[in-house]
PDB file of C-alpha atoms in Angstrom:
ATOM      1  CA  MET A 178       0.000   0.000   0.000  1.00  0.00           C
ATOM      2  CA  THR A 179       1.393   3.389  -0.951  1.00  0.00           C
ATOM      3  CA  GLN A 180       1.506   6.410   1.312  1.00  0.00           C
ATOM      4  CA  ALA A 181      -1.285   8.020  -0.760  1.00  0.00           C
ATOM      5  CA  GLN A 182      -3.524   4.989  -0.244  1.00  0.00           C
ATOM      6  CA  GLN A 183      -3.084   5.335   3.499  1.00  0.00           C
ATOM      7  CA  VAL A 184      -3.776   9.077   3.494  1.00  0.00           C
ATOM      8  CA  VAL A 185      -6.729   9.551   1.115  1.00  0.00           C
ATOM      9  CA  LYS A 186     -10.025   9.910   2.928  1.00  0.00           C
ATOM     10  CA  ALA A 187     -13.492  10.591   1.610  1.00  0.00           C
ATOM     11  CA  SER A 188     -13.352  14.008   3.264  1.00  0.00           C
ATOM     12  CA  ASP A 189     -10.304  14.787   1.094  1.00  0.00           C
ATOM     13  CA  VAL A 190     -12.213  13.868  -2.069  1.00  0.00           C
ATOM     14  CA  VAL A 191     -15.161  15.992  -0.910  1.00  0.00           C
ATOM     15  CA  ALA A 192     -12.863  18.972  -0.272  1.00  0.00           C
ATOM     16  CA  VAL A 193     -11.201  18.658  -3.706  1.00  0.00           C
ATOM     17  CA  PHE A 194     -14.550  18.337  -5.498  1.00  0.00           C
ATOM     18  CA  ASN A 195     -16.305  21.125  -3.608  1.00  0.00           C
ATOM     19  CA  GLN A 196     -13.406  23.532  -3.995  1.00  0.00           C
ATOM     20  CA  LEU A 197     -13.393  22.873  -7.735  1.00  0.00           C
ATOM     21  CA  PHE A 198     -17.105  22.719  -8.566  1.00  0.00           C
ATOM     22  CA  GLN A 199     -19.140  24.413  -5.832  1.00  0.00           C
ATOM     23  CA  GLY A 200     -18.845  27.828  -7.476  1.00  0.00           C
ATOM     24  CA  PRO A 201     -18.807  27.246 -11.235  1.00  0.00           C
ATOM     25  CA  GLU A 202     -21.129  24.210 -11.313  1.00  0.00           C
ATOM     26  CA  ARG A 203     -23.140  24.977  -8.137  1.00  0.00           C
ATOM     27  CA  THR A 204     -22.720  21.332  -7.127  1.00  0.00           C
ATOM     28  CA  LEU A 205     -21.611  19.799  -3.834  1.00  0.00           C
ATOM     29  CA  LEU A 206     -20.316  16.337  -3.038  1.00  0.00           C
ATOM     30  CA  VAL A 207     -21.862  15.070   0.211  1.00  0.00           C
ATOM     31  CA  ALA A 208     -20.748  12.073   2.306  1.00  0.00           C
ATOM     32  CA  GLY A 209     -22.812   9.949   4.632  1.00  0.00           C
ATOM     33  CA  ALA A 210     -25.746   8.738   2.540  1.00  0.00           C
ATOM     34  CA  SER A 211     -27.188   5.283   3.097  1.00  0.00           C
ATOM     35  CA  GLU A 212     -27.576   5.051  -0.708  1.00  0.00           C
ATOM     36  CA  PRO A 213     -25.963   7.188  -3.411  1.00  0.00           C
ATOM     37  CA  PHE A 214     -28.237   9.767  -5.008  1.00  0.00           C
ATOM     38  CA  TYR A 215     -28.037  12.928  -7.126  1.00  0.00           C
ATOM     39  CA  LEU A 216     -30.348  15.794  -6.214  1.00  0.00           C
ATOM     40  CA  PRO A 217     -30.540  18.770  -8.566  1.00  0.00           C
ATOM     41  CA  GLY A 218     -31.028  22.190  -7.025  1.00  0.00           C
ATOM     42  CA  GLU A 219     -29.229  25.299  -5.843  1.00  0.00           C
ATOM     43  CA  PRO A 220     -26.791  23.814  -5.123  1.00  0.00           C
ATOM     44  CA  SER A 221     -27.147  20.388  -6.679  1.00  0.00           C
ATOM     45  CA  GLN A 222     -25.877  17.608  -4.408  1.00  0.00           C
ATOM     46  CA  ILE A 223     -24.135  14.333  -5.152  1.00  0.00           C
ATOM     47  CA  PHE A 224     -24.632  12.018  -2.182  1.00  0.00           C
ATOM     48  CA  PHE A 225     -22.344   9.019  -1.766  1.00  0.00           C
ATOM     49  CA  ARG A 226     -22.299   6.044   0.598  1.00  0.00           C
ATOM     50  CA  ALA A 227     -21.057   6.546   4.111  1.00  0.00           C
ATOM     51  CA  ASP A 228     -17.484   7.790   3.933  1.00  0.00           C
ATOM     52  CA  TYR A 229     -16.195   5.529   1.177  1.00  0.00           C
ATOM     53  CA  VAL A 230     -13.625   7.050  -1.187  1.00  0.00           C
ATOM     54  CA  ARG A 231     -14.572   4.685  -3.996  1.00  0.00           C
ATOM     55  CA  SER A 232     -18.264   5.564  -3.646  1.00  0.00           C
ATOM     56  CA  ALA A 233     -17.385   9.261  -3.874  1.00  0.00           C
ATOM     57  CA  LEU A 234     -15.282   8.718  -6.994  1.00  0.00           C
ATOM     58  CA  HIS A 235     -17.964   6.526  -8.559  1.00  0.00           C
ATOM     59  CA  GLU A 236     -20.737   9.062  -8.007  1.00  0.00           C
ATOM     60  CA  VAL A 237     -18.585  11.907  -9.337  1.00  0.00           C
ATOM     61  CA  ALA A 238     -17.938   9.805 -12.448  1.00  0.00           C
ATOM     62  CA  HIS A 239     -21.701   9.533 -13.016  1.00  0.00           C
ATOM     63  CA  TRP A 240     -22.001  13.308 -12.626  1.00  0.00           C
ATOM     64  CA  CYS A 241     -19.206  13.814 -15.165  1.00  0.00           C
ATOM     65  CA  VAL A 242     -21.045  11.662 -17.716  1.00  0.00           C
ATOM     66  CA  ALA A 243     -24.431  13.329 -17.222  1.00  0.00           C
ATOM     67  CA  GLY A 244     -25.253  16.143 -19.608  1.00  0.00           C
ATOM     68  CA  ARG A 245     -27.040  19.368 -18.672  1.00  0.00           C
ATOM     69  CA  ARG A 246     -30.518  17.872 -19.205  1.00  0.00           C
ATOM     70  CA  ARG A 247     -29.750  14.806 -17.057  1.00  0.00           C
ATOM     71  CA  ARG A 248     -28.237  16.980 -14.304  1.00  0.00           C
ATOM     72  CA  ALA A 249     -31.635  18.725 -14.012  1.00  0.00           C
ATOM     73  CA  LEU A 250     -33.284  15.394 -13.018  1.00  0.00           C
ATOM     74  CA  SER A 251     -33.184  13.554  -9.694  1.00  0.00           C
ATOM     75  CA  ASP A 252     -30.650  10.742  -9.972  1.00  0.00           C
ATOM     76  CA  TYR A 253     -30.116  11.927 -13.565  1.00  0.00           C
ATOM     77  CA  GLY A 254     -33.486  10.400 -14.494  1.00  0.00           C
ATOM     78  CA  TYR A 255     -32.096   6.867 -14.477  1.00  0.00           C
ATOM     79  CA  TRP A 256     -33.782   3.759 -13.160  1.00  0.00           C
ATOM     80  CA  TYR A 257     -32.207   1.811 -10.383  1.00  0.00           C
ATOM     81  CA  THR A 258     -33.052  -1.746  -9.442  1.00  0.00           C
ATOM     82  CA  PRO A 259     -31.591  -2.858  -6.109  1.00  0.00           C
ATOM     83  CA  ASP A 260     -29.632  -5.995  -5.352  1.00  0.00           C
ATOM     84  CA  GLY A 261     -31.259  -9.148  -6.721  1.00  0.00           C
ATOM     85  CA  ARG A 262     -31.629  -7.974 -10.339  1.00  0.00           C
ATOM     86  CA  SER A 263     -32.582 -10.442 -13.048  1.00  0.00           C
ATOM     87  CA  ASP A 264     -30.148 -11.378 -15.820  1.00  0.00           C
ATOM     88  CA  GLU A 265     -31.832  -8.832 -18.101  1.00  0.00           C
ATOM     89  CA  ARG A 266     -31.631  -6.010 -15.537  1.00  0.00           C
ATOM     90  CA  GLN A 267     -28.024  -6.901 -14.733  1.00  0.00           C
ATOM     91  CA  ALA A 268     -27.168  -6.755 -18.458  1.00  0.00           C
ATOM     92  CA  ALA A 269     -28.785  -3.299 -18.623  1.00  0.00           C
ATOM     93  CA  PHE A 270     -26.760  -2.271 -15.565  1.00  0.00           C
ATOM     94  CA  PHE A 271     -23.535  -3.454 -17.202  1.00  0.00           C
ATOM     95  CA  SER A 272     -24.334  -1.535 -20.398  1.00  0.00           C
ATOM     96  CA  VAL A 273     -24.812   1.822 -18.617  1.00  0.00           C
ATOM     97  CA  GLU A 274     -22.099   1.364 -15.990  1.00  0.00           C
ATOM     98  CA  ALA A 275     -19.049   0.690 -18.156  1.00  0.00           C
ATOM     99  CA  LYS A 276     -18.322   4.325 -19.054  1.00  0.00           C
ATOM    100  CA  PRO A 277     -18.754   5.781 -15.536  1.00  0.00           C
ATOM    101  CA  GLN A 278     -16.682   2.953 -14.088  1.00  0.00           C
ATOM    102  CA  ALA A 279     -13.961   3.628 -16.646  1.00  0.00           C
ATOM    103  CA  ILE A 280     -13.921   7.257 -15.479  1.00  0.00           C
ATOM    104  CA  GLU A 281     -13.913   6.093 -11.860  1.00  0.00           C
ATOM    105  CA  SER A 282     -10.847   3.971 -12.643  1.00  0.00           C
ATOM    106  CA  VAL A 283      -9.088   7.084 -13.975  1.00  0.00           C
ATOM    107  CA  PHE A 284      -9.930   8.938 -10.748  1.00  0.00           C
ATOM    108  CA  CYS A 285      -8.689   5.986  -8.675  1.00  0.00           C
ATOM    109  CA  GLU A 286      -5.420   5.989 -10.589  1.00  0.00           C
ATOM    110  CA  ALA A 287      -5.019   9.742  -9.979  1.00  0.00           C
ATOM    111  CA  LEU A 288      -5.155   9.066  -6.220  1.00  0.00           C
ATOM    112  CA  ASN A 289      -3.310   5.720  -6.245  1.00  0.00           C
ATOM    113  CA  VAL A 290      -6.464   4.005  -4.989  1.00  0.00           C
ATOM    114  CA  ASP A 291      -7.148   0.434  -6.091  1.00  0.00           C
ATOM    115  CA  PHE A 292      -9.976   0.073  -8.597  1.00  0.00           C
ATOM    116  CA  ALA A 293     -12.170  -2.978  -9.106  1.00  0.00           C
ATOM    117  CA  PRO A 294     -15.359  -3.091 -11.188  1.00  0.00           C
ATOM    118  CA  SER A 295     -18.543  -2.778  -9.170  1.00  0.00           C
ATOM    119  CA  LEU A 296     -21.216  -5.340  -9.976  1.00  0.00           C
ATOM    120  CA  ASP A 297     -23.683  -3.808  -7.522  1.00  0.00           C
ATOM    121  CA  ASN A 298     -25.715  -6.998  -7.379  1.00  0.00           C
ATOM    122  CA  LEU A 299     -24.364  -9.366  -4.774  1.00  0.00           C
ATOM    123  CA  ALA A 300     -27.457 -11.592  -4.759  1.00  0.00           C
ATOM    124  CA  HIS A 301     -27.044 -12.423  -8.455  1.00  0.00           C
ATOM    125  CA  ALA A 302     -24.222 -14.537  -9.833  1.00  0.00           C
ATOM    126  CA  SER A 303     -23.248 -13.468 -13.339  1.00  0.00           C
ATOM    127  CA  SER A 304     -21.364 -15.959 -15.470  1.00  0.00           C
ATOM    128  CA  ASP A 305     -17.600 -15.616 -15.798  1.00  0.00           C
ATOM    129  CA  ALA A 306     -18.078 -14.735 -19.476  1.00  0.00           C
ATOM    130  CA  THR A 307     -20.556 -11.965 -18.613  1.00  0.00           C
ATOM    131  CA  LEU A 308     -18.237 -10.551 -15.955  1.00  0.00           C
ATOM    132  CA  GLN A 309     -15.273 -10.659 -18.338  1.00  0.00           C
ATOM    133  CA  ALA A 310     -17.320  -8.890 -21.019  1.00  0.00           C
ATOM    134  CA  PHE A 311     -18.107  -6.135 -18.489  1.00  0.00           C
ATOM    135  CA  VAL A 312     -14.439  -5.806 -17.496  1.00  0.00           C
ATOM    136  CA  ASP A 313     -13.498  -5.664 -21.194  1.00  0.00           C
ATOM    137  CA  ARG A 314     -16.133  -2.971 -21.822  1.00  0.00           C
ATOM    138  CA  ILE A 315     -14.738  -0.884 -18.943  1.00  0.00           C
ATOM    139  CA  SER A 316     -11.233  -1.322 -20.336  1.00  0.00           C
ATOM    140  CA  ALA A 317     -12.329  -0.286 -23.836  1.00  0.00           C
ATOM    141  CA  TRP A 318     -14.042   2.826 -22.459  1.00  0.00           C
ATOM    142  CA  ARG A 319     -10.991   3.646 -20.376  1.00  0.00           C
ATOM    143  CA  THR A 320      -8.714   3.447 -23.419  1.00  0.00           C
ATOM    144  CA  ARG A 321     -11.066   5.626 -25.463  1.00  0.00           C
ATOM    145  CA  LEU A 322     -11.395   8.187 -22.659  1.00  0.00           C
ATOM    146  CA  LEU A 323      -7.659   8.380 -22.012  1.00  0.00           C
ATOM    147  CA  ASP A 324      -7.068   8.877 -25.734  1.00  0.00           C
ATOM    148  CA  GLY A 325      -8.693  12.283 -25.469  1.00  0.00           C
ATOM    149  CA  GLY A 326     -12.308  11.508 -24.722  1.00  0.00           C
ATOM    150  CA  LEU A 327     -12.626  12.370 -21.031  1.00  0.00           C
ATOM    151  CA  PRO A 328     -15.519  14.747 -20.394  1.00  0.00           C
ATOM    152  CA  HIS A 329     -14.349  18.263 -19.472  1.00  0.00           C
ATOM    153  CA  ARG A 330     -15.456  18.028 -15.822  1.00  0.00           C
ATOM    154  CA  ALA A 331     -13.707  14.655 -15.502  1.00  0.00           C
ATOM    155  CA  LEU A 332     -10.483  16.181 -16.864  1.00  0.00           C
ATOM    156  CA  LEU A 333     -10.691  18.998 -14.322  1.00  0.00           C
ATOM    157  CA  PHE A 334     -11.394  16.618 -11.435  1.00  0.00           C
ATOM    158  CA  LYS A 335      -8.650  14.195 -12.484  1.00  0.00           C
ATOM    159  CA  ALA A 336      -6.121  17.053 -12.549  1.00  0.00           C
ATOM    160  CA  ALA A 337      -7.287  18.273  -9.128  1.00  0.00           C
ATOM    161  CA  LEU A 338      -6.993  14.753  -7.699  1.00  0.00           C
ATOM    162  CA  GLU A 339      -3.483  14.419  -9.119  1.00  0.00           C
ATOM    163  CA  ARG A 340      -2.495  17.748  -7.545  1.00  0.00           C
ATOM    164  CA  TYR A 341      -3.965  16.568  -4.239  1.00  0.00           C
ATOM    165  CA  ASP A 342      -2.109  13.238  -4.451  1.00  0.00           C
ATOM    166  CA  ASP A 343       1.164  14.974  -5.340  1.00  0.00           C
ATOM    167  CA  HIS A 344       0.711  17.350  -2.415  1.00  0.00           C
ATOM    168  CA  SER A 345      -0.230  14.637   0.092  1.00  0.00           C
ATOM    169  CA  ALA A 346       2.703  12.447  -0.977  1.00  0.00           C
ATOM    170  CA  THR A 347       5.174  15.224  -0.179  1.00  0.00           C
ATOM    171  CA  GLN A 348       3.829  15.877   3.309  1.00  0.00           C
TER     172      GLN A 348
END
């Protein structure tokens, strides 16, 4: 485990995000939710689970993907089916989650935090082939995004996270 992995806390991610986006985007990152949720408003709020760094990064990735119209809707207007999804619902989850999880992996790398794909459905066992296809889809998105396709807000946040990690590593 690197020094950065030992130092990074959810409160650090919140501080970096809020310093960067509270003014220009009128959006706050908020820890402590029992379930993640996006609430548009003045300011808009991105709630993430408890005090988990990975949850914060994941929810910010969703925000970075959402366009202006989606950011005007609660939870970006998306459906959510809790744990215990059917094969069909899990396939739909995998299809919409690959891009945000690819962005999340970029954020994790910026902070030297381990990334692993989130299946978000512990009660359902996907086949090895289905899981590998999801991992491959995340990897393909990641390659595309790193080749110049990161959304603008994701680029800004990634740079801010890298500055934070550089600063924390020297302390």
